[in-house]
CSV table of C-alpha atoms and ligand atoms in Angstrom, one decimal:
chain,number,residue,atom,x,y,z
A,1,MET,CA,-124.6,-26.7,-44.1
A,2,SER,CA,-124.8,-27.0,-40.1
A,3,LEU,CA,-121.8,-26.3,-38.8
A,4,THR,CA,-122.5,-28.2,-35.4
A,5,ALA,CA,-120.7,-31.4,-34.7
A,6,ASN,CA,-118.9,-33.9,-32.1
A,7,TRP,CA,-115.2,-34.9,-33.0
A,8,SER,CA,-112.9,-37.0,-31.3
A,9,TYR,CA,-109.7,-36.1,-32.7
A,10,PRO,CA,-107.3,-35.0,-31.5
A,11,THR,CA,-109.4,-34.8,-28.3
A,12,ALA,CA,-113.0,-34.6,-27.7
A,13,ILE,CA,-114.2,-31.5,-29.2
A,14,ARG,CA,-117.8,-30.6,-28.6
A,15,PHE,CA,-118.2,-28.0,-31.7
A,16,GLY,CA,-120.6,-25.5,-32.6
A,17,ALA,CA,-122.3,-22.2,-31.8
A,18,GLY,CA,-124.3,-22.2,-28.5
A,19,ARG,CA,-122.4,-25.5,-27.3
A,20,ILE,CA,-120.9,-23.5,-24.2
A,21,ASN,CA,-124.0,-24.6,-22.8
A,22,GLU,CA,-122.6,-28.1,-22.3
A,23,ILE,CA,-120.4,-26.7,-19.9
A,24,GLY,CA,-122.0,-28.9,-16.9
A,25,GLU,CA,-121.9,-31.9,-19.2
A,26,ALA,CA,-118.2,-31.6,-20.5
A,27,CYS,CA,-117.1,-31.5,-16.8
A,28,ALA,CA,-118.7,-34.3,-16.2
A,29,ALA,CA,-117.0,-35.8,-18.6
A,30,ALA,CA,-113.9,-34.9,-17.6
A,31,GLY,CA,-114.6,-36.1,-13.8
A,32,MET,CA,-114.6,-32.9,-12.1
A,33,LYS,CA,-117.0,-31.7,-9.6
A,34,ARG,CA,-115.2,-28.7,-8.2
A,35,PRO,CA,-113.3,-26.8,-11.2
A,36,LEU,CA,-111.5,-23.7,-11.0
A,37,LEU,CA,-112.2,-21.5,-14.2
A,38,VAL,CA,-108.8,-19.6,-15.4
A,39,THR,CA,-109.0,-16.3,-17.5
A,40,ASP,CA,-107.5,-13.3,-17.7
A,41,LYS,CA,-108.5,-9.9,-16.5
A,42,GLY,CA,-109.7,-8.5,-19.5
A,43,LEU,CA,-112.0,-11.6,-20.2
A,44,ALA,CA,-113.1,-11.4,-16.0
A,45,ARG,CA,-115.1,-8.4,-17.4
A,46,LEU,CA,-116.8,-9.5,-20.2
A,47,ASP,CA,-120.9,-10.8,-20.2
A,48,ILE,CA,-119.6,-14.2,-22.0
A,49,THR,CA,-117.3,-15.0,-19.0
A,50,LYS,CA,-120.2,-14.3,-16.2
A,51,LYS,CA,-122.5,-16.4,-18.5
A,52,VAL,CA,-120.0,-19.5,-18.2
A,53,LEU,CA,-120.2,-18.6,-14.4
A,54,SER,CA,-123.4,-19.0,-14.6
A,55,LEU,CA,-123.9,-22.0,-16.1
A,56,MET,CA,-121.5,-23.4,-14.0
A,57,GLU,CA,-123.3,-22.5,-10.7
A,58,SER,CA,-126.6,-23.8,-12.3
A,59,ALA,CA,-124.7,-27.1,-12.9
A,60,GLY,CA,-123.7,-27.3,-9.2
A,61,LEU,CA,-120.0,-26.9,-9.7
A,62,GLY,CA,-119.3,-23.9,-7.9
A,63,SER,CA,-118.0,-20.4,-9.8
A,64,ALA,CA,-114.8,-20.2,-8.9
A,65,MET,CA,-112.8,-18.0,-10.7
A,66,PHE,CA,-108.9,-17.2,-11.4
A,67,SER,CA,-108.1,-14.2,-14.1
A,68,GLU,CA,-104.6,-12.9,-12.4
A,69,VAL,CA,-103.3,-14.0,-16.5
A,70,ASP,CA,-101.1,-11.7,-18.3
A,71,PRO,CA,-101.2,-11.5,-21.9
A,72,ASN,CA,-97.8,-14.0,-23.0
A,73,PRO,CA,-98.4,-15.8,-19.0
A,74,SER,CA,-95.5,-15.9,-17.0
A,75,ASP,CA,-94.0,-18.2,-13.8
A,76,ILE,CA,-95.8,-15.2,-11.7
A,77,ASN,CA,-99.1,-15.9,-12.8
A,78,LEU,CA,-98.8,-19.8,-12.5
A,79,THR,CA,-97.3,-19.4,-8.9
A,80,ALA,CA,-100.8,-17.2,-7.8
A,81,GLY,CA,-102.9,-19.6,-9.8
A,82,VAL,CA,-101.5,-22.6,-8.1
A,83,GLU,CA,-101.9,-21.3,-4.7
A,84,VAL,CA,-105.7,-20.6,-5.3
A,85,PHE,CA,-106.0,-24.0,-6.9
A,86,LYS,CA,-104.7,-25.4,-3.8
A,87,ALA,CA,-106.8,-22.7,-1.5
A,88,GLY,CA,-110.1,-24.1,-3.0
A,89,ASN,CA,-109.6,-27.6,-3.1
A,90,HIS,CA,-110.4,-27.8,-6.7
A,91,ASP,CA,-110.3,-31.0,-8.9
A,92,GLY,CA,-109.9,-29.7,-12.4
A,93,VAL,CA,-109.3,-26.7,-14.5
A,94,ILE,CA,-111.8,-25.1,-16.9
A,95,LEU,CA,-109.8,-22.8,-19.5
A,96,PHE,CA,-111.5,-19.9,-20.8
A,97,GLY,CA,-110.0,-17.2,-23.0
A,98,GLY,CA,-107.6,-17.5,-25.4
A,99,GLY,CA,-103.7,-18.5,-25.6
A,100,SER,CA,-102.9,-16.5,-22.3
A,101,ALA,CA,-105.4,-18.2,-20.1
A,102,ILE,CA,-105.3,-21.3,-21.7
A,103,ASP,CA,-102.0,-22.1,-21.2
A,104,LEU,CA,-101.7,-20.9,-18.2
A,105,GLY,CA,-104.7,-22.6,-16.7
A,106,LYS,CA,-102.9,-25.8,-18.5
A,107,MET,CA,-99.7,-25.0,-16.4
A,108,ILE,CA,-102.1,-24.9,-13.3
A,109,ALA,CA,-103.3,-28.3,-14.0
A,110,PHE,CA,-100.1,-29.7,-14.6
A,111,VAL,CA,-97.7,-28.3,-12.2
A,112,ALA,CA,-100.1,-28.0,-9.1
A,113,ASP,CA,-99.0,-31.3,-7.4
A,114,GLN,CA,-96.2,-32.0,-9.1
A,115,THR,CA,-92.7,-32.0,-6.7
A,116,ARG,CA,-90.4,-30.6,-9.2
A,117,PRO,CA,-90.3,-27.1,-10.8
A,118,VAL,CA,-92.5,-26.4,-14.1
A,119,TRP,CA,-88.8,-25.8,-16.5
A,120,ASP,CA,-87.9,-29.0,-15.7
A,121,PHE,CA,-90.9,-30.3,-17.9
A,122,GLU,CA,-89.1,-28.0,-21.1
A,123,ASP,CA,-90.6,-29.2,-24.3
A,124,ILE,CA,-86.5,-31.2,-24.8
A,125,GLY,CA,-86.0,-34.6,-25.4
A,126,ASP,CA,-88.4,-36.5,-23.1
A,127,TRP,CA,-88.1,-34.3,-20.1
A,128,TRP,CA,-91.7,-34.6,-19.7
A,129,THR,CA,-91.1,-38.3,-18.7
A,130,ARG,CA,-90.0,-36.9,-15.1
A,131,ALA,CA,-93.7,-35.5,-14.4
A,132,ASP,CA,-96.1,-37.4,-12.2
A,133,ALA,CA,-98.8,-38.1,-14.8
A,134,ASP,CA,-101.3,-39.5,-12.4
A,135,ALA,CA,-100.9,-36.2,-10.6
A,136,ILE,CA,-102.2,-34.0,-13.2
A,137,HIS,CA,-105.5,-32.8,-13.0
A,138,PRO,CA,-108.5,-33.0,-15.6
A,139,ILE,CA,-109.0,-30.2,-18.2
A,140,VAL,CA,-111.9,-28.8,-19.8
A,141,ALA,CA,-111.0,-25.7,-22.7
A,142,VAL,CA,-112.7,-23.3,-24.0
A,143,PRO,CA,-111.1,-21.0,-26.5
A,144,THR,CA,-112.7,-17.4,-27.0
A,145,THR,CA,-110.5,-16.5,-29.4
A,146,ALA,CA,-109.4,-18.3,-33.0
A,147,GLY,CA,-105.5,-18.5,-32.7
A,148,THR,CA,-103.3,-20.3,-31.0
A,149,GLY,CA,-105.4,-23.8,-31.0
A,150,SER,CA,-103.7,-24.2,-27.6
A,151,GLU,CA,-107.2,-25.8,-26.8
A,152,VAL,CA,-106.3,-29.1,-28.9
A,153,GLY,CA,-102.6,-28.9,-27.8
A,154,ARG,CA,-100.0,-30.6,-25.4
A,155,ALA,CA,-97.6,-27.8,-24.6
A,156,SER,CA,-97.9,-24.2,-22.8
A,157,VAL,CA,-96.1,-21.3,-23.7
A,158,LEU,CA,-94.3,-19.8,-20.2
A,159,THR,CA,-92.4,-16.7,-19.9
A,160,ASN,CA,-89.6,-17.0,-17.6
A,161,THR,CA,-89.6,-13.6,-15.5
A,162,GLU,CA,-86.1,-14.0,-14.3
A,163,SER,CA,-84.8,-15.1,-18.0
A,164,HIS,CA,-86.8,-13.0,-19.8
A,165,VAL,CA,-87.1,-16.1,-21.9
A,166,LYS,CA,-90.3,-17.6,-23.2
A,167,LYS,CA,-90.0,-21.7,-22.6
A,168,ILE,CA,-92.3,-24.5,-23.9
A,169,ILE,CA,-93.6,-26.8,-21.8
A,170,PHE,CA,-94.7,-30.1,-22.6
A,171,HIS,CA,-96.8,-33.2,-21.6
A,172,PRO,CA,-99.3,-35.4,-23.5
A,173,LYS,CA,-101.7,-35.4,-20.7
A,174,ILE,CA,-102.2,-31.3,-20.8
A,175,LEU,CA,-103.9,-32.0,-23.9
A,176,PRO,CA,-107.8,-31.2,-22.9
A,177,SER,CA,-109.8,-34.1,-22.7
A,178,VAL,CA,-113.0,-32.1,-23.6
A,179,VAL,CA,-113.0,-28.9,-25.4
A,180,ILE,CA,-116.1,-27.0,-26.5
A,181,CYS,CA,-115.5,-24.8,-29.7
A,182,ASP,CA,-118.4,-22.2,-29.5
A,183,PRO,CA,-117.9,-19.8,-32.1
A,184,GLU,CA,-120.3,-16.8,-30.5
A,185,LEU,CA,-117.7,-16.7,-28.1
A,186,THR,CA,-115.6,-15.1,-30.3
A,187,MET,CA,-118.3,-13.0,-32.0
A,188,GLY,CA,-117.2,-9.5,-29.4
A,189,MET,CA,-113.3,-10.1,-30.3
A,190,PRO,CA,-112.0,-6.4,-31.0
A,191,PRO,CA,-110.9,-6.3,-35.1
A,192,VAL,CA,-107.5,-5.4,-33.7
A,193,ILE,CA,-107.6,-9.0,-32.0
A,194,THR,CA,-109.3,-11.0,-34.4
A,195,ALA,CA,-106.8,-9.9,-37.0
A,196,GLY,CA,-103.6,-10.7,-34.8
A,197,THR,CA,-105.3,-14.4,-33.8
A,198,GLY,CA,-106.6,-15.4,-36.9
A,199,MET,CA,-103.0,-14.7,-38.5
A,200,ASP,CA,-101.6,-16.9,-35.7
A,201,ALA,CA,-103.9,-19.8,-36.8
A,202,PHE,CA,-102.7,-19.2,-40.9
A,203,ILE,CA,-98.8,-19.3,-39.9
A,204,HIS,CA,-99.4,-22.0,-37.5
A,205,CYS,CA,-100.8,-23.8,-40.6
A,206,LEU,CA,-98.1,-22.2,-43.1
A,207,GLU,CA,-95.3,-22.9,-41.2
A,208,ALA,CA,-96.4,-26.7,-40.0
A,209,TYR,CA,-96.7,-26.9,-44.5
A,210,SER,CA,-93.6,-25.6,-45.3
A,211,SER,CA,-91.6,-28.0,-42.3
A,212,PRO,CA,-89.2,-30.5,-43.9
A,213,PHE,CA,-90.3,-33.3,-41.9
A,214,TYR,CA,-92.3,-36.1,-43.2
A,215,HIS,CA,-96.1,-35.9,-41.6
A,216,PRO,CA,-98.3,-36.1,-44.4
A,217,MET,CA,-101.3,-36.5,-42.1
A,218,SER,CA,-100.5,-32.8,-40.8
A,219,GLN,CA,-99.6,-31.5,-44.0
A,220,GLY,CA,-103.1,-32.1,-45.4
A,221,ILE,CA,-104.6,-30.6,-42.4
A,222,ALA,CA,-102.4,-27.8,-42.6
A,223,LEU,CA,-103.2,-26.6,-46.4
A,224,GLU,CA,-106.9,-27.0,-45.5
A,225,GLY,CA,-106.5,-24.7,-42.5
A,226,MET,CA,-104.7,-22.2,-44.4
A,227,ARG,CA,-107.7,-22.2,-47.1
A,228,LEU,CA,-110.2,-21.6,-44.4
A,229,ALA,CA,-108.2,-18.7,-42.8
A,230,TYR,CA,-107.4,-17.2,-46.2
A,231,GLU,CA,-111.1,-17.0,-47.2
A,232,ASN,CA,-112.4,-16.4,-43.5
A,233,LEU,CA,-110.4,-14.2,-42.0
A,234,PRO,CA,-111.6,-10.9,-44.6
A,235,LYS,CA,-114.8,-12.1,-43.5
A,236,VAL,CA,-115.1,-11.7,-39.8
A,237,MET,CA,-112.7,-8.8,-40.2
A,238,ALA,CA,-115.5,-7.3,-42.4
A,239,ASP,CA,-118.5,-8.5,-40.3
A,240,GLY,CA,-117.3,-9.7,-36.9
A,241,THR,CA,-121.1,-11.2,-36.5
A,242,ASP,CA,-120.8,-13.5,-39.4
A,243,ILE,CA,-121.3,-16.7,-37.4
A,244,GLU,CA,-120.4,-18.9,-40.4
A,245,ALA,CA,-117.0,-17.3,-40.9
A,246,ARG,CA,-116.1,-17.2,-37.0
A,247,SER,CA,-117.0,-20.7,-37.0
A,248,HIS,CA,-114.8,-22.0,-39.9
A,249,MET,CA,-111.5,-19.6,-37.8
A,250,MET,CA,-112.2,-21.4,-35.3
A,251,SER,CA,-111.7,-24.7,-36.8
A,252,ALA,CA,-108.9,-23.1,-38.7
A,253,ALA,CA,-107.0,-22.3,-35.3
A,254,ALA,CA,-107.3,-25.9,-33.8
A,255,MET,CA,-106.1,-27.2,-37.4
A,256,GLY,CA,-103.5,-25.1,-37.5
A,257,ALA,CA,-102.4,-26.4,-33.5
A,258,THR,CA,-103.0,-29.5,-34.5
A,259,ALA,CA,-100.8,-29.5,-37.8
A,260,PHE,CA,-97.8,-27.9,-35.9
A,261,GLN,CA,-96.3,-31.1,-34.5
A,262,LYS,CA,-95.2,-31.3,-37.9
A,263,GLY,CA,-92.9,-28.6,-37.2
A,264,LEU,CA,-92.9,-24.3,-36.9
A,265,GLY,CA,-90.0,-22.2,-38.5
A,266,ALA,CA,-88.4,-19.0,-38.4
A,267,VAL,CA,-91.6,-16.7,-37.5
A,268,HIS,CA,-92.4,-18.3,-34.6
A,269,ALA,CA,-88.5,-19.0,-33.5
A,270,MET,CA,-88.5,-15.0,-33.2
A,271,ALA,CA,-91.9,-14.1,-32.1
A,272,HIS,CA,-91.2,-16.0,-29.0
A,273,PRO,CA,-88.1,-14.0,-28.0
A,274,VAL,CA,-89.4,-10.4,-29.2
A,275,GLY,CA,-92.6,-11.0,-27.3
A,276,ALA,CA,-90.9,-12.3,-24.3
A,277,LEU,CA,-89.1,-9.1,-24.5
A,278,TYR,CA,-91.3,-6.7,-25.5
A,279,ASN,CA,-94.7,-8.3,-24.4
A,280,THR,CA,-96.0,-7.9,-28.0
A,281,PRO,CA,-99.2,-9.7,-28.8
A,282,HIS,CA,-98.3,-13.2,-30.2
A,283,GLY,CA,-100.1,-12.9,-33.7
A,284,MET,CA,-99.4,-9.5,-34.8
A,285,THR,CA,-96.2,-10.0,-34.1
A,286,ASN,CA,-95.9,-13.4,-36.4
A,287,ALA,CA,-97.7,-11.3,-39.0
A,288,ILE,CA,-95.3,-8.7,-38.6
A,289,ILE,CA,-92.1,-10.9,-39.3
A,290,LEU,CA,-93.6,-13.4,-41.5
A,291,PRO,CA,-92.8,-11.3,-45.4
A,292,ALA,CA,-89.1,-11.5,-44.4
A,293,VAL,CA,-89.1,-15.0,-43.7
A,294,LEU,CA,-91.4,-16.3,-46.7
A,295,ARG,CA,-88.7,-13.9,-48.3
A,296,PHE,CA,-85.7,-15.8,-46.7
A,297,ASN,CA,-87.1,-19.4,-47.1
A,298,ARG,CA,-88.0,-18.7,-50.8
A,299,PRO,CA,-85.4,-21.0,-52.2
A,300,ALA,CA,-86.3,-24.0,-49.6
A,301,ILE,CA,-90.2,-23.8,-50.1
A,302,GLU,CA,-91.0,-22.1,-53.6
A,303,GLU,CA,-92.2,-24.9,-54.8
A,304,ARG,CA,-94.3,-26.1,-52.3
A,305,ILE,CA,-95.8,-22.9,-51.7
A,306,ALA,CA,-96.9,-22.5,-55.6
A,307,ALA,CA,-98.7,-25.6,-54.8
A,308,ALA,CA,-100.6,-24.5,-52.0
A,309,ALA,CA,-100.7,-21.1,-54.5
A,310,ALA,CA,-103.0,-23.7,-57.1
A,311,TYR,CA,-105.2,-25.2,-53.9
A,312,LEU,CA,-106.0,-21.6,-52.2
A,313,GLY,CA,-107.2,-20.0,-55.7
A,314,ILE,CA,-104.5,-17.5,-56.1
A,315,ASP,CA,-102.4,-16.9,-59.4
A,316,GLY,CA,-99.3,-16.3,-59.9
A,317,GLY,CA,-97.3,-19.2,-57.7
A,318,PHE,CA,-95.2,-18.3,-54.6
A,319,ASP,CA,-95.1,-14.4,-55.8
A,320,GLY,CA,-98.9,-14.5,-56.0
A,321,PHE,CA,-98.9,-16.1,-52.6
A,322,PHE,CA,-96.5,-13.4,-51.0
B,1,NAD,N1,-100.0,-23.4,-26.8
B,1,NAD,C1,-99.7,-23.2,-27.7
B,1,NAD,O1,-99.7,-24.2,-28.9
B,1,NAD,C2,-99.5,-21.6,-28.4
B,1,NAD,C3,-99.4,-21.6,-29.6
B,1,NAD,C4,-99.5,-20.2,-30.3
B,1,NAD,C5,-99.1,-19.3,-29.0
B,1,NAD,N2,-99.7,-19.1,-28.0
B,1,NAD,C6,-99.8,-18.3,-26.9
B,1,NAD,O2,-100.6,-18.0,-26.6
B,1,NAD,C7,-100.8,-16.4,-26.2
B,1,NAD,C8,-101.3,-15.7,-27.2
B,1,NAD,O3,-102.8,-16.0,-27.0
B,1,NAD,P1,-103.7,-15.3,-28.1
B,1,NAD,O4,-103.1,-14.7,-29.3
B,1,NAD,O5,-105.2,-16.1,-28.4
B,1,NAD,O6,-104.5,-14.2,-27.0
B,1,NAD,P2,-104.4,-14.0,-25.6
B,1,NAD,O7,-104.9,-15.0,-25.1
B,1,NAD,O8,-103.3,-13.0,-24.8
B,1,NAD,O9,-105.8,-12.6,-25.4
B,1,NAD,C9,-105.6,-11.2,-26.2
B,1,NAD,C10,-106.4,-10.7,-25.4
B,1,NAD,O10,-107.9,-10.8,-26.6
B,1,NAD,C11,-108.9,-10.6,-25.1
B,1,NAD,N3,-109.9,-11.9,-25.7
B,1,NAD,C12,-110.0,-13.0,-25.4
B,1,NAD,N4,-111.1,-13.5,-26.1
B,1,NAD,C13,-111.9,-12.2,-26.6
B,1,NAD,C14,-113.0,-12.4,-27.1
B,1,NAD,N5,-113.6,-13.6,-27.1
B,1,NAD,N6,-113.7,-11.3,-26.9
B,1,NAD,C15,-113.0,-9.9,-26.4
B,1,NAD,N7,-112.0,-10.1,-25.8
B,1,NAD,C16,-111.0,-11.3,-26.0
B,1,NAD,C17,-108.1,-11.0,-24.1
B,1,NAD,O11,-108.7,-10.6,-22.7
B,1,NAD,C18,-106.6,-10.7,-24.2
B,1,NAD,O12,-106.8,-9.0,-23.6
B,1,NAD,C19,-99.2,-16.2,-25.9
B,1,NAD,O13,-98.4,-16.0,-24.9
B,1,NAD,C20,-98.6,-17.3,-27.1
B,1,NAD,O14,-97.1,-17.4,-26.6
B,1,NAD,C21,-100.0,-20.5,-27.4
B,2,FE2,FE1,-98.5,-18.8,-32.7
């Protein structure tokens, strides 16, 4: 089976190994000529990043990069990024990295030309309508981890360094207009990052699936996303160059973020404050909290989890799944 495809749901996605070569076309489709590539300090040193910068250069897009992005990115990173974006007279942002670079890059594109502070757009009620939507710059996203799925999401998680609280900032227009999902980019992820980010993808699906809200579309996506992660995370841990398994993990990540508009749960509710206070890796934090939450929620989700276990081919219902 060929694991290459073009999807238009939930946004335009160019999926397949090697498709980073289409970065020039992706930027043209998004309507940008002078993009700023946003990544993190670790990635800035890697060959995959040098490659994308040279692809940008060849496509006549320049090779401007901002990489002062911390894991669990903060308002300090955002202020620095907006300065670079404005100084370079950029007209769009390429997000290149894991959830941290993707979320921070989205925020640069969002708030660079807003008159209100970023915290005014927290995901509360209709606060997003306070924003000037026309002032949001175009976004192309290229994930290099298979976890957060932030590349297909309409929100960013940003740490407030004064209150030490992780806030969710939302606007429908920060859903990237073009995404390149190239699983080859994830092949060099060290095992500890592969494991944590992969568990994040699995837990997005699991929490969305377990949420009591009515959203059958998300329910289906969450269930199949769980299956892909359950079957393929052990494979990528055993062999990081297994491109088929890496591809399925990249799909599972995008599916988790698509599904969790149905809701997340107590795992994320606790991982956010822990991450904000102790700067722990997000996916690993989720994974450690998960067993306690499953136990606590058992009376509410037992039947549903038994159905998921059957679909995943796990014997023993809830206990087998646990
Ligand atoms: N917006 C959302 O919907 C959403 C959902 C879940 C989590 N998040 C947020 O995303 C952030 C976590 O993102 P993450 O788990 O992807 O981790 P990350 O972006 O912090 O990356 C973790 C580490 O992996 C390295 N890395 C990334 N890709 C690599 C590659 N291909 N090869 C080698 N190293 C690589 C990075 O340099 C970094 O050191 C947190 O801030 C979390 O709150 C956002
Ligand atoms: Fe998450």
